[in-house]
mmCIF file of C-alpha atoms in Angstrom:
data_model
loop_
_atom_site.group_PDB
_atom_site.id
_atom_site.type_symbol
_atom_site.label_atom_id
_atom_site.label_comp_id
_atom_site.label_asym_id
_atom_site.label_seq_id
_atom_site.Cartn_x
_atom_site.Cartn_y
_atom_site.Cartn_z
ATOM 1 C CA UNK A 1263 -0.003 -0.025 0.003
ATOM 2 C CA UNK A 1264 3.009 2.265 0.315
ATOM 3 C CA UNK A 1265 4.330 1.962 -3.279
ATOM 4 C CA UNK A 1266 1.829 4.229 -5.060
ATOM 5 C CA UNK A 1267 1.959 6.856 -2.489
ATOM 6 C CA UNK A 1268 5.762 6.748 -2.497
ATOM 7 C CA UNK A 1269 5.977 7.092 -6.236
ATOM 8 C CA UNK A 1270 3.679 10.099 -6.276
ATOM 9 C CA UNK A 1271 5.561 11.784 -3.578
ATOM 10 C CA UNK A 1272 8.915 11.122 -5.175
ATOM 11 C CA UNK A 1273 7.646 12.669 -8.552
ATOM 12 C CA UNK A 1274 6.459 15.710 -6.678
ATOM 13 C CA UNK A 1275 9.651 16.020 -4.717
ATOM 14 C CA UNK A 1276 11.802 15.805 -7.935
ATOM 15 C CA UNK A 1277 9.798 18.562 -9.509
ATOM 16 C CA UNK A 1278 10.209 20.760 -6.453
ATOM 17 C CA UNK A 1279 13.961 20.159 -5.778
ATOM 18 C CA UNK A 1280 16.799 20.745 -8.261
ATOM 19 C CA UNK A 1281 18.516 17.467 -8.981
ATOM 20 C CA UNK A 1282 22.026 18.452 -7.571
ATOM 21 C CA UNK A 1283 23.839 15.215 -6.506
ATOM 22 C CA UNK A 1284 25.664 15.153 -3.319
ATOM 23 C CA UNK A 1285 29.422 15.641 -3.999
ATOM 24 C CA UNK A 1286 32.273 13.710 -2.402
ATOM 25 C CA UNK A 1287 34.265 16.906 -2.718
ATOM 26 C CA UNK A 1288 32.291 18.230 0.274
ATOM 27 C CA UNK A 1289 34.453 15.828 2.346
ATOM 28 C CA UNK A 1290 37.785 16.756 0.915
ATOM 29 C CA UNK A 1291 38.422 19.286 3.689
ATOM 30 C CA UNK A 1292 37.741 18.674 7.442
ATOM 31 C CA UNK A 1293 34.051 19.001 8.308
ATOM 32 C CA UNK A 1294 32.806 19.470 11.842
ATOM 33 C CA UNK A 1295 29.274 18.920 13.117
ATOM 34 C CA UNK A 1296 26.860 17.480 15.599
ATOM 35 C CA UNK A 1297 24.516 14.488 16.054
ATOM 36 C CA UNK A 1298 20.753 14.939 16.147
ATOM 37 C CA UNK A 1299 19.209 11.914 17.848
ATOM 38 C CA UNK A 1300 15.936 13.597 18.795
ATOM 39 C CA UNK A 1301 12.538 11.954 19.347
ATOM 40 C CA UNK A 1302 10.852 14.826 17.491
ATOM 41 C CA UNK A 1303 11.947 15.844 14.128
ATOM 42 C CA UNK A 1304 14.157 19.003 14.357
ATOM 43 C CA UNK A 1305 12.813 22.298 13.077
ATOM 44 C CA UNK A 1306 14.333 25.322 11.456
ATOM 45 C CA UNK A 1307 15.241 26.892 14.772
ATOM 46 C CA UNK A 1308 17.199 23.780 15.702
ATOM 47 C CA UNK A 1309 19.272 23.761 12.565
ATOM 48 C CA UNK A 1310 19.948 27.502 12.809
ATOM 49 C CA UNK A 1311 21.143 27.042 16.409
ATOM 50 C CA UNK A 1312 23.395 24.075 15.314
ATOM 51 C CA UNK A 1313 24.862 26.212 12.506
ATOM 52 C CA UNK A 1314 25.576 29.048 15.079
ATOM 53 C CA UNK A 1315 27.979 26.609 16.846
ATOM 54 C CA UNK A 1316 30.148 26.581 13.672
ATOM 55 C CA UNK A 1317 28.811 23.153 12.471
ATOM 56 C CA UNK A 1318 28.476 22.484 8.812
ATOM 57 C CA UNK A 1319 26.853 19.110 9.017
ATOM 58 C CA UNK A 1320 24.550 17.005 11.057
ATOM 59 C CA UNK A 1321 24.379 13.204 11.453
ATOM 60 C CA UNK A 1322 20.551 12.980 11.495
ATOM 61 C CA UNK A 1323 18.793 9.960 12.764
ATOM 62 C CA UNK A 1324 15.002 9.573 12.067
ATOM 63 C CA UNK A 1325 14.443 6.271 13.894
ATOM 64 C CA UNK A 1326 13.053 7.752 17.088
ATOM 65 C CA UNK A 1327 10.362 9.842 15.238
ATOM 66 C CA UNK A 1328 6.773 8.656 15.401
ATOM 67 C CA UNK A 1329 5.542 7.419 11.986
ATOM 68 C CA UNK A 1330 2.865 5.467 10.176
ATOM 69 C CA UNK A 1331 4.174 2.096 11.333
ATOM 70 C CA UNK A 1332 6.122 0.702 14.204
ATOM 71 C CA UNK A 1333 9.455 1.670 12.744
ATOM 72 C CA UNK A 1334 9.730 5.092 11.187
ATOM 73 C CA UNK A 1335 10.604 5.151 7.479
ATOM 74 C CA UNK A 1336 10.982 1.427 7.482
ATOM 75 C CA UNK A 1337 7.314 0.689 8.393
ATOM 76 C CA UNK A 1338 8.088 -2.587 10.131
ATOM 77 C CA UNK A 1339 11.574 -3.922 10.812
ATOM 78 C CA UNK A 1340 10.108 -7.394 10.898
ATOM 79 C CA UNK A 1341 9.357 -7.146 7.168
ATOM 80 C CA UNK A 1342 10.145 -4.243 4.912
ATOM 81 C CA UNK A 1343 7.432 -3.463 2.327
ATOM 82 C CA UNK A 1344 8.084 0.169 1.338
ATOM 83 C CA UNK A 1345 8.600 3.568 2.751
ATOM 84 C CA UNK A 1346 5.440 5.113 4.236
ATOM 85 C CA UNK A 1347 4.658 8.390 2.407
ATOM 86 C CA UNK A 1348 3.965 10.569 5.460
ATOM 87 C CA UNK A 1349 7.224 9.424 7.012
ATOM 88 C CA UNK A 1350 9.084 10.434 3.924
ATOM 89 C CA UNK A 1351 7.389 13.757 3.873
ATOM 90 C CA UNK A 1352 8.471 14.431 7.448
ATOM 91 C CA UNK A 1353 12.057 13.478 6.606
ATOM 92 C CA UNK A 1354 12.183 15.822 3.565
ATOM 93 C CA UNK A 1355 10.747 18.629 5.655
ATOM 94 C CA UNK A 1356 13.553 18.265 8.235
ATOM 95 C CA UNK A 1357 16.071 18.204 5.380
ATOM 96 C CA UNK A 1358 14.570 21.281 3.843
ATOM 97 C CA UNK A 1359 14.890 23.064 7.286
ATOM 98 C CA UNK A 1360 18.566 21.980 7.468
ATOM 99 C CA UNK A 1361 19.329 23.196 3.967
ATOM 100 C CA UNK A 1362 17.721 26.614 4.834
ATOM 101 C CA UNK A 1363 20.160 26.908 7.804
ATOM 102 C CA UNK A 1364 23.200 25.959 5.691
ATOM 103 C CA UNK A 1365 23.631 22.487 7.212
ATOM 104 C CA UNK A 1366 24.411 19.384 5.264
ATOM 105 C CA UNK A 1367 22.716 16.134 6.295
ATOM 106 C CA UNK A 1368 24.090 12.740 6.768
ATOM 107 C CA UNK A 1369 21.168 10.252 7.111
ATOM 108 C CA UNK A 1370 21.659 7.416 9.569
ATOM 109 C CA UNK A 1371 19.090 4.762 10.779
ATOM 110 C CA UNK A 1372 19.254 3.195 14.248
ATOM 111 C CA UNK A 1373 17.238 0.276 12.826
ATOM 112 C CA UNK A 1374 17.173 -1.756 9.706
ATOM 113 C CA UNK A 1375 15.022 -4.676 8.681
ATOM 114 C CA UNK A 1376 15.978 -7.542 10.994
ATOM 115 C CA UNK A 1377 17.888 -5.127 13.247
ATOM 116 C CA UNK A 1378 15.369 -3.019 15.330
ATOM 117 C CA UNK A 1379 17.169 -0.614 17.714
ATOM 118 C CA UNK A 1380 17.415 -2.248 21.121
ATOM 119 C CA UNK A 1381 15.583 0.572 22.878
ATOM 120 C CA UNK A 1382 12.607 0.009 20.562
ATOM 121 C CA UNK A 1383 12.752 -3.775 20.967
ATOM 122 C CA UNK A 1384 12.038 -4.190 24.797
ATOM 123 C CA UNK A 1385 15.810 -3.696 25.431
ATOM 124 C CA UNK A 1386 16.540 -7.014 23.567
ATOM 125 C CA UNK A 1387 19.256 -7.312 21.086
ATOM 126 C CA UNK A 1388 17.815 -7.915 17.575
ATOM 127 C CA UNK A 1389 20.494 -9.758 15.558
ATOM 128 C CA UNK A 1390 18.311 -11.269 12.849
ATOM 129 C CA UNK A 1391 20.203 -9.148 10.285
ATOM 130 C CA UNK A 1392 23.383 -11.093 11.172
ATOM 131 C CA UNK A 1393 21.607 -14.428 11.091
ATOM 132 C CA UNK A 1394 19.426 -14.455 7.874
ATOM 133 C CA UNK A 1395 20.350 -13.004 4.454
ATOM 134 C CA UNK A 1396 16.719 -12.120 3.682
ATOM 135 C CA UNK A 1397 17.203 -9.104 5.923
ATOM 136 C CA UNK A 1398 20.285 -8.112 3.891
ATOM 137 C CA UNK A 1399 18.058 -7.979 0.918
ATOM 138 C CA UNK A 1400 15.328 -6.048 2.679
ATOM 139 C CA UNK A 1401 17.927 -3.578 4.070
ATOM 140 C CA UNK A 1402 19.284 -3.159 0.531
ATOM 141 C CA UNK A 1403 15.690 -2.593 -0.772
ATOM 142 C CA UNK A 1404 15.109 -0.022 1.938
ATOM 143 C CA UNK A 1405 18.267 1.933 1.082
ATOM 144 C CA UNK A 1406 17.555 1.758 -2.669
ATOM 145 C CA UNK A 1407 14.122 3.150 -2.067
ATOM 146 C CA UNK A 1408 15.448 5.867 0.226
ATOM 147 C CA UNK A 1409 18.116 6.837 -2.301
ATOM 148 C CA UNK A 1410 15.414 7.266 -4.987
ATOM 149 C CA UNK A 1411 13.330 9.388 -2.693
ATOM 150 C CA UNK A 1412 16.099 11.934 -1.463
ATOM 151 C CA UNK A 1413 18.969 11.828 -4.030
ATOM 152 C CA UNK A 1414 19.529 15.333 -5.354
ATOM 153 C CA UNK A 1415 18.216 17.038 -2.212
ATOM 154 C CA UNK A 1416 20.473 20.081 -1.685
ATOM 155 C CA UNK A 1417 21.090 19.276 1.950
ATOM 156 C CA UNK A 1418 22.127 15.594 1.399
ATOM 157 C CA UNK A 1419 25.767 14.965 2.045
ATOM 158 C CA UNK A 1420 25.888 11.160 2.744
ATOM 159 C CA UNK A 1421 24.143 7.891 3.464
ATOM 160 C CA UNK A 1422 25.354 6.399 6.767
ATOM 161 C CA UNK A 1423 24.120 2.815 6.292
ATOM 162 C CA UNK A 1424 23.550 1.649 9.933
ATOM 163 C CA UNK A 1425 24.402 3.282 13.353
ATOM 164 C CA UNK A 1426 26.845 1.114 15.443
ATOM 165 C CA UNK A 1427 26.397 -2.288 13.933
ATOM 166 C CA UNK A 1428 27.380 -5.354 16.141
ATOM 167 C CA UNK A 1429 27.742 -8.452 13.849
ATOM 168 C CA UNK A 1430 30.613 -9.641 16.057
ATOM 169 C CA UNK A 1431 28.629 -9.567 19.318
ATOM 170 C CA UNK A 1432 28.151 -13.003 20.864
ATOM 171 C CA UNK A 1433 30.520 -14.548 18.238
ATOM 172 C CA UNK A 1434 33.625 -14.945 20.363
ATOM 173 C CA UNK A 1435 35.358 -11.686 19.700
ATOM 174 C CA UNK A 1436 36.116 -9.222 22.491
ATOM 175 C CA UNK A 1437 35.277 -5.628 21.779
ATOM 176 C CA UNK A 1438 38.875 -4.623 22.537
ATOM 177 C CA UNK A 1439 40.648 -7.449 21.028
ATOM 178 C CA UNK A 1440 44.136 -6.913 19.352
ATOM 179 C CA UNK A 1441 44.287 -6.574 15.625
ATOM 180 C CA UNK A 1442 45.675 -10.115 15.074
ATOM 181 C CA UNK A 1443 42.795 -11.602 17.094
ATOM 182 C CA UNK A 1444 40.270 -9.735 14.982
ATOM 183 C CA UNK A 1445 41.941 -10.896 11.791
ATOM 184 C CA UNK A 1446 41.840 -14.417 12.918
ATOM 185 C CA UNK A 1447 38.143 -14.165 13.851
ATOM 186 C CA UNK A 1448 37.329 -12.662 10.345
ATOM 187 C CA UNK A 1449 39.079 -15.453 8.607
ATOM 188 C CA UNK A 1450 36.599 -17.700 10.133
ATOM 189 C CA UNK A 1451 33.454 -15.549 9.555
ATOM 190 C CA UNK A 1452 34.260 -14.011 6.228
ATOM 191 C CA UNK A 1453 31.485 -14.800 3.782
ATOM 192 C CA UNK A 1454 28.949 -15.585 6.491
ATOM 193 C CA UNK A 1455 26.054 -13.409 7.717
ATOM 194 C CA UNK A 1456 28.458 -11.924 10.204
ATOM 195 C CA UNK A 1457 30.687 -10.375 7.457
ATOM 196 C CA UNK A 1458 30.075 -6.587 7.901
ATOM 197 C CA UNK A 1459 32.128 -5.411 4.876
ATOM 198 C CA UNK A 1460 30.248 -7.949 2.745
ATOM 199 C CA UNK A 1461 26.935 -6.608 4.050
ATOM 200 C CA UNK A 1462 28.011 -3.081 3.212
ATOM 201 C CA UNK A 1463 28.989 -4.128 -0.311
ATOM 202 C CA UNK A 1464 25.527 -5.713 -0.755
ATOM 203 C CA UNK A 1465 23.740 -2.469 0.316
ATOM 204 C CA UNK A 1466 25.929 -0.156 -1.576
ATOM 205 C CA UNK A 1467 25.429 -2.118 -4.784
ATOM 206 C CA UNK A 1468 21.699 -1.714 -4.451
ATOM 207 C CA UNK A 1469 22.106 2.014 -3.849
ATOM 208 C CA UNK A 1470 24.255 2.464 -6.899
ATOM 209 C CA UNK A 1471 21.572 1.111 -9.198
ATOM 210 C CA UNK A 1472 19.672 4.274 -8.574
ATOM 211 C CA UNK A 1473 22.241 6.774 -7.203
ATOM 212 C CA UNK A 1474 25.719 6.617 -8.542
ATOM 213 C CA UNK A 1475 27.012 9.784 -6.809
ATOM 214 C CA UNK A 1476 25.973 10.258 -3.241
ATOM 215 C CA UNK A 1477 28.758 9.259 -0.766
ATOM 216 C CA UNK A 1478 28.219 6.377 1.602
ATOM 217 C CA UNK A 1479 29.387 6.266 5.245
ATOM 218 C CA UNK A 1480 30.007 3.008 7.016
ATOM 219 C CA UNK A 1481 30.428 2.473 10.716
ATOM 220 C CA UNK A 1482 32.926 -0.061 11.871
ATOM 221 C CA UNK A 1483 31.788 -3.098 13.912
ATOM 222 C CA UNK A 1484 31.401 -3.522 17.604
ATOM 223 C CA UNK A 1485 29.389 -0.353 18.057
ATOM 224 C CA UNK A 1486 31.782 1.553 15.642
ATOM 225 C CA UNK A 1487 34.722 0.899 17.933
ATOM 226 C CA UNK A 1488 37.859 2.789 16.586
ATOM 227 C CA UNK A 1489 39.809 -0.534 16.481
ATOM 228 C CA UNK A 1490 37.228 -2.273 14.434
ATOM 229 C CA UNK A 1491 38.622 -1.728 10.925
ATOM 230 C CA UNK A 1492 41.680 -3.852 11.724
ATOM 231 C CA UNK A 1493 40.339 -6.860 9.837
ATOM 232 C CA UNK A 1494 38.930 -4.812 6.933
ATOM 233 C CA UNK A 1495 40.170 -4.082 3.463
ATOM 234 C CA UNK A 1496 38.716 -0.978 1.826
ATOM 235 C CA UNK A 1497 35.319 -1.403 0.132
ATOM 236 C CA UNK A 1498 35.227 -1.354 -3.662
ATOM 237 C CA UNK A 1499 33.279 1.864 -4.008
ATOM 238 C CA UNK A 1500 35.324 4.976 -4.335
ATOM 239 C CA UNK A 1501 32.817 7.212 -2.515
ATOM 240 C CA UNK A 1502 32.988 5.601 0.942
ATOM 241 C CA UNK A 1503 33.643 7.311 4.265
ATOM 242 C CA UNK A 1504 34.797 5.173 7.181
ATOM 243 C CA UNK A 1505 33.317 6.073 10.545
ATOM 244 C CA UNK A 1506 34.199 5.304 14.184
ATOM 245 C CA UNK A 1507 32.878 6.488 17.411
ATOM 246 C CA UNK A 1508 34.747 7.569 20.616
ATOM 247 C CA UNK A 1509 33.435 7.067 24.120
ATOM 248 C CA UNK A 1510 36.480 5.201 25.350
ATOM 249 C CA UNK A 1511 36.907 4.356 28.203
ATOM 250 C CA UNK A 1512 33.097 3.818 28.565
ATOM 251 C CA UNK A 1513 33.228 3.471 32.320
ATOM 252 C CA UNK A 1514 34.809 6.890 32.636
ATOM 253 C CA UNK A 1515 32.886 8.904 30.057
ATOM 254 C CA UNK A 1516 29.407 7.616 30.462
ATOM 255 C CA UNK A 1517 26.565 6.670 32.784
ATOM 256 C CA UNK A 1518 28.474 5.399 35.743
ATOM 257 C CA UNK A 1519 30.113 8.729 36.271
ATOM 258 C CA UNK A 1520 26.732 10.440 36.908
ATOM 259 C CA UNK A 1521 26.343 8.844 40.386
ATOM 260 C CA UNK A 1522 29.804 7.694 41.123
ATOM 261 C CA UNK A 1523 31.392 9.274 44.263
ATOM 262 C CA UNK A 1524 34.136 10.045 43.929
ATOM 263 C CA UNK A 1525 34.311 10.269 40.050
ATOM 264 C CA UNK A 1526 37.066 8.587 38.199
ATOM 265 C CA UNK A 1527 39.465 11.205 36.849
ATOM 266 C CA UNK A 1528 40.986 12.017 33.487
ATOM 267 C CA UNK A 1529 43.840 11.750 32.858
ATOM 268 C CA UNK A 1530 44.590 9.890 36.079
ATOM 269 C CA UNK A 1531 42.210 6.807 35.976
ATOM 270 C CA UNK A 1532 43.438 3.202 35.374
ATOM 271 C CA UNK A 1533 41.023 1.186 33.197
ATOM 272 C CA UNK A 1534 40.814 -2.438 32.002
ATOM 273 C CA UNK A 1535 40.142 -3.413 28.429
ATOM 274 C CA UNK A 1536 41.216 -6.331 26.337
ATOM 275 C CA UNK A 1537 42.206 -8.079 29.532
ATOM 276 C CA UNK A 1538 44.860 -5.396 30.232
ATOM 277 C CA UNK A 1539 44.999 -2.467 32.708
ATOM 278 C CA UNK A 1540 46.446 0.773 31.644
ATOM 279 C CA UNK A 1541 46.276 4.421 32.623
ATOM 280 C CA UNK A 1542 44.094 6.336 30.299
ATOM 281 C CA UNK A 1543 45.860 9.681 29.655
ATOM 282 C CA UNK A 1544 46.177 11.852 26.446
ATOM 283 C CA UNK A 1545 48.905 9.512 25.180
ATOM 284 C CA UNK A 1546 46.630 6.494 25.457
ATOM 285 C CA UNK A 1547 43.819 8.491 23.887
ATOM 286 C CA UNK A 1548 46.144 9.400 20.903
ATOM 287 C CA UNK A 1549 47.192 5.737 20.596
ATOM 288 C CA UNK A 1550 43.595 4.628 20.522
ATOM 289 C CA UNK A 1551 42.298 7.188 18.085
ATOM 290 C CA UNK A 1552 45.419 6.697 15.918
ATOM 291 C CA UNK A 1553 44.480 3.121 15.015
ATOM 292 C CA UNK A 1554 41.782 3.956 12.251
ATOM 293 C CA UNK A 1555 44.220 6.408 10.615
ATOM 294 C CA UNK A 1556 47.047 3.927 10.681
ATOM 295 C CA UNK A 1557 44.653 1.383 9.011
ATOM 296 C CA UNK A 1558 43.712 4.041 6.471
ATOM 297 C CA UNK A 1559 47.362 4.838 5.700
ATOM 298 C CA UNK A 1560 48.201 1.244 5.340
ATOM 299 C CA UNK A 1561 45.447 0.654 2.910
ATOM 300 C CA UNK A 1562 45.742 3.812 0.810
ATOM 301 C CA UNK A 1563 42.629 5.521 2.208
ATOM 302 C CA UNK A 1564 42.963 9.158 2.536
ATOM 303 C CA UNK A 1565 42.610 10.735 6.047
ATOM 304 C CA UNK A 1566 39.813 12.942 4.651
ATOM 305 C CA UNK A 1567 37.725 9.795 4.244
ATOM 306 C CA UNK A 1568 37.866 8.967 8.005
ATOM 307 C CA UNK A 1569 35.041 10.237 10.293
ATOM 308 C CA UNK A 1570 34.627 10.404 14.041
ATOM 309 C CA UNK A 1571 30.845 10.045 13.748
ATOM 310 C CA UNK A 1572 30.250 10.296 17.473
ATOM 311 C CA UNK A 1573 32.227 11.264 20.639
ATOM 312 C CA UNK A 1574 31.349 12.527 23.975
ATOM 313 C CA UNK A 1575 31.123 12.324 27.787
ATOM 314 C CA UNK A 1576 28.468 13.008 30.299
ATOM 315 C CA UNK A 1577 28.318 16.740 31.170
ATOM 316 C CA UNK A 1578 28.344 16.281 34.971
ATOM 317 C CA UNK A 1579 31.699 14.643 34.869
ATOM 318 C CA UNK A 1580 34.260 17.028 36.275
ATOM 319 C CA UNK A 1581 36.831 16.151 33.588
ATOM 320 C CA UNK A 1582 34.399 16.206 30.661
ATOM 321 C CA UNK A 1583 35.957 19.411 29.251
ATOM 322 C CA UNK A 1584 39.481 18.189 29.430
ATOM 323 C CA UNK A 1585 38.515 14.914 27.746
ATOM 324 C CA UNK A 1586 36.571 16.661 24.916
ATOM 325 C CA UNK A 1587 39.454 19.016 24.376
ATOM 326 C CA UNK A 1588 41.955 16.119 24.016
ATOM 327 C CA UNK A 1589 39.688 14.142 21.743
ATOM 328 C CA UNK A 1590 39.150 17.079 19.477
ATOM 329 C CA UNK A 1591 42.777 18.129 19.388
ATOM 330 C CA UNK A 1592 43.762 14.577 18.462
ATOM 331 C CA UNK A 1593 41.184 14.373 15.672
ATOM 332 C CA UNK A 1594 42.067 17.817 14.400
ATOM 333 C CA UNK A 1595 45.724 16.680 14.205
ATOM 334 C CA UNK A 1596 44.673 13.900 11.899
ATOM 335 C CA UNK A 1597 42.531 16.191 9.778
ATOM 336 C CA UNK A 1598 39.462 14.121 10.514
ATOM 337 C CA UNK A 1599 35.848 14.969 10.057
ATOM 338 C CA UNK A 1600 33.893 14.768 13.297
ATOM 339 C CA UNK A 1601 30.425 15.250 14.825
ATOM 340 C CA UNK A 1602 29.962 15.667 18.581
ATOM 341 C CA UNK A 1603 27.241 13.724 20.451
ATOM 342 C CA UNK A 1604 24.862 15.352 20.779
ATOM 343 C CA UNK A 1605 23.036 18.626 20.042
ATOM 344 C CA UNK A 1606 19.980 19.631 22.082
ATOM 345 C CA UNK A 1607 18.678 15.992 22.409
ATOM 346 C CA UNK A 1608 15.072 16.235 23.602
ATOM 347 C CA UNK A 1609 14.807 12.995 25.639
ATOM 348 C CA UNK A 1610 18.341 12.754 27.229
ATOM 349 C CA UNK A 1611 20.310 15.647 28.564
ATOM 350 C CA UNK A 1612 23.462 13.854 29.749
ATOM 351 C CA UNK A 1613 25.559 14.779 26.791
ATOM 352 C CA UNK A 1614 23.995 18.190 25.984
ATOM 353 C CA UNK A 1615 27.055 20.436 26.328
ATOM 354 C CA UNK A 1616 25.097 23.650 26.272
ATOM 355 C CA UNK A 1617 23.647 22.888 29.723
ATOM 356 C CA UNK A 1618 26.015 23.713 32.595
ATOM 357 C CA UNK A 1619 27.396 20.701 34.404
ATOM 358 C CA UNK A 1620 25.942 21.715 37.751
ATOM 359 C CA UNK A 1621 22.430 22.247 36.428
ATOM 360 C CA UNK A 1622 20.402 19.291 37.762
ATOM 361 C CA UNK A 1623 19.034 16.756 35.302
ATOM 362 C CA UNK A 1624 15.751 16.647 37.145
ATOM 363 C CA UNK A 1625 15.281 20.381 36.665
ATOM 364 C CA UNK A 1626 15.948 20.002 32.964
ATOM 365 C CA UNK A 1627 13.141 17.402 32.584
ATOM 366 C CA UNK A 1628 10.721 19.285 34.840
ATOM 367 C CA UNK A 1629 11.026 22.510 32.870
ATOM 368 C CA UNK A 1630 10.648 20.681 29.548
ATOM 369 C CA UNK A 1631 7.590 18.847 30.883
ATOM 370 C CA UNK A 1632 6.101 22.236 31.902
ATOM 371 C CA UNK A 1633 6.682 23.640 28.434
ATOM 372 C CA UNK A 1634 9.406 25.925 29.832
ATOM 373 C CA UNK A 1635 12.397 24.365 28.045
ATOM 374 C CA UNK A 1636 13.528 27.848 27.145
ATOM 375 C CA UNK A 1637 14.341 28.362 30.854
ATOM 376 C CA UNK A 1638 17.044 25.718 30.804
ATOM 377 C CA UNK A 1639 20.467 27.613 30.735
ATOM 378 C CA UNK A 1640 22.584 27.035 27.697
ATOM 379 C CA UNK A 1641 25.805 28.723 28.736
ATOM 380 C CA UNK A 1642 28.021 25.807 29.678
ATOM 381 C CA UNK A 1643 31.781 26.157 29.040
ATOM 382 C CA UNK A 1644 31.765 22.646 27.558
ATOM 383 C CA UNK A 1645 30.237 24.026 24.294
ATOM 384 C CA UNK A 1646 32.956 26.530 24.269
ATOM 385 C CA UNK A 1647 35.518 23.714 24.052
ATOM 386 C CA UNK A 1648 33.746 22.341 21.037
ATOM 387 C CA UNK A 1649 33.290 25.687 19.286
ATOM 388 C CA UNK A 1650 36.949 26.614 19.742
ATOM 389 C CA UNK A 1651 38.071 23.449 17.917
ATOM 390 C CA UNK A 1652 35.527 23.941 15.185
ATOM 391 C CA UNK A 1653 37.416 27.034 14.303
ATOM 392 C CA UNK A 1654 40.760 25.211 14.068
ATOM 393 C CA UNK A 1655 42.340 23.796 10.959
ATOM 394 C CA UNK A 1656 44.721 20.878 10.890
#
């Protein structure tokens, strides 16, 4: 029932929007932006505020928005049958608003057919995509349909095929395994449904049947861990960007720090990963973040094709500013593209860097529930750390 509506909407959209293909040249110089993971589709004011930070692009997920079916834009992740027309209209409206503000858009789903986002799946991992190839085909069909619908939109900068895939999870590979261990694991699983590069090749091939130009962004495995490319060879398509995320060490940057007394400190804390304990300081950070760039250099991939798609720390952590500054300085040294997580998220304030660290989370939610969200202060020095690095060149 979606197909006729979709075709009519696509024809109308093509008549209304000049067919200017997204250009890989946009990514030839370092691009800095933010993540929009909101429950409500962002409006023009949102994108203007993001642009005012110095951002030039947004990594925009639509998966939290309320649509016609259970899963926005997909309809139903149990069986993809076409893009609901009203969902597509909502997405294009958000893209129009971004374009008016001068923000380029990277589209990224949290869910694909056979891989419903865990927070929309009763907190249960959905790994059907990594068990059954029919979901590879359905995911490819979804991306082909979406490319038909949005290619040529003036805001479009890239298709980011899936946020934080985990085909290695539960398959005997530690998240922080050494490169040799990852390579040995892949030698066993190459060609199976757990073969992430092969999955991406499958989806990209479908996109290229309808859109030869728009760049594609691919997250590495194990939640886009920065070490995850160690078993990869570059994909065949020449318009691919390789993305990783940076919240390491998770125990220091994230939820546990909100209530921990005393907090673990940066750069003084010792952490355990990959079965080893080490002090996590700036040198350790540079070593960790250097891995994807070393992989790129070894395989002839330009540094301007590497993207830190997400990074962050909870705003109440006393060392969040120092951590953000060191992450950004390291990324800027490599000439990387990056997008901080997140900008004015409407359902989770813990990584909203505009809100001062001392302002209570409960007060944020209370004011928003009372329709007084404009009373939440947005003068945190943490955003100043980010803005200052946006102005820097490598």
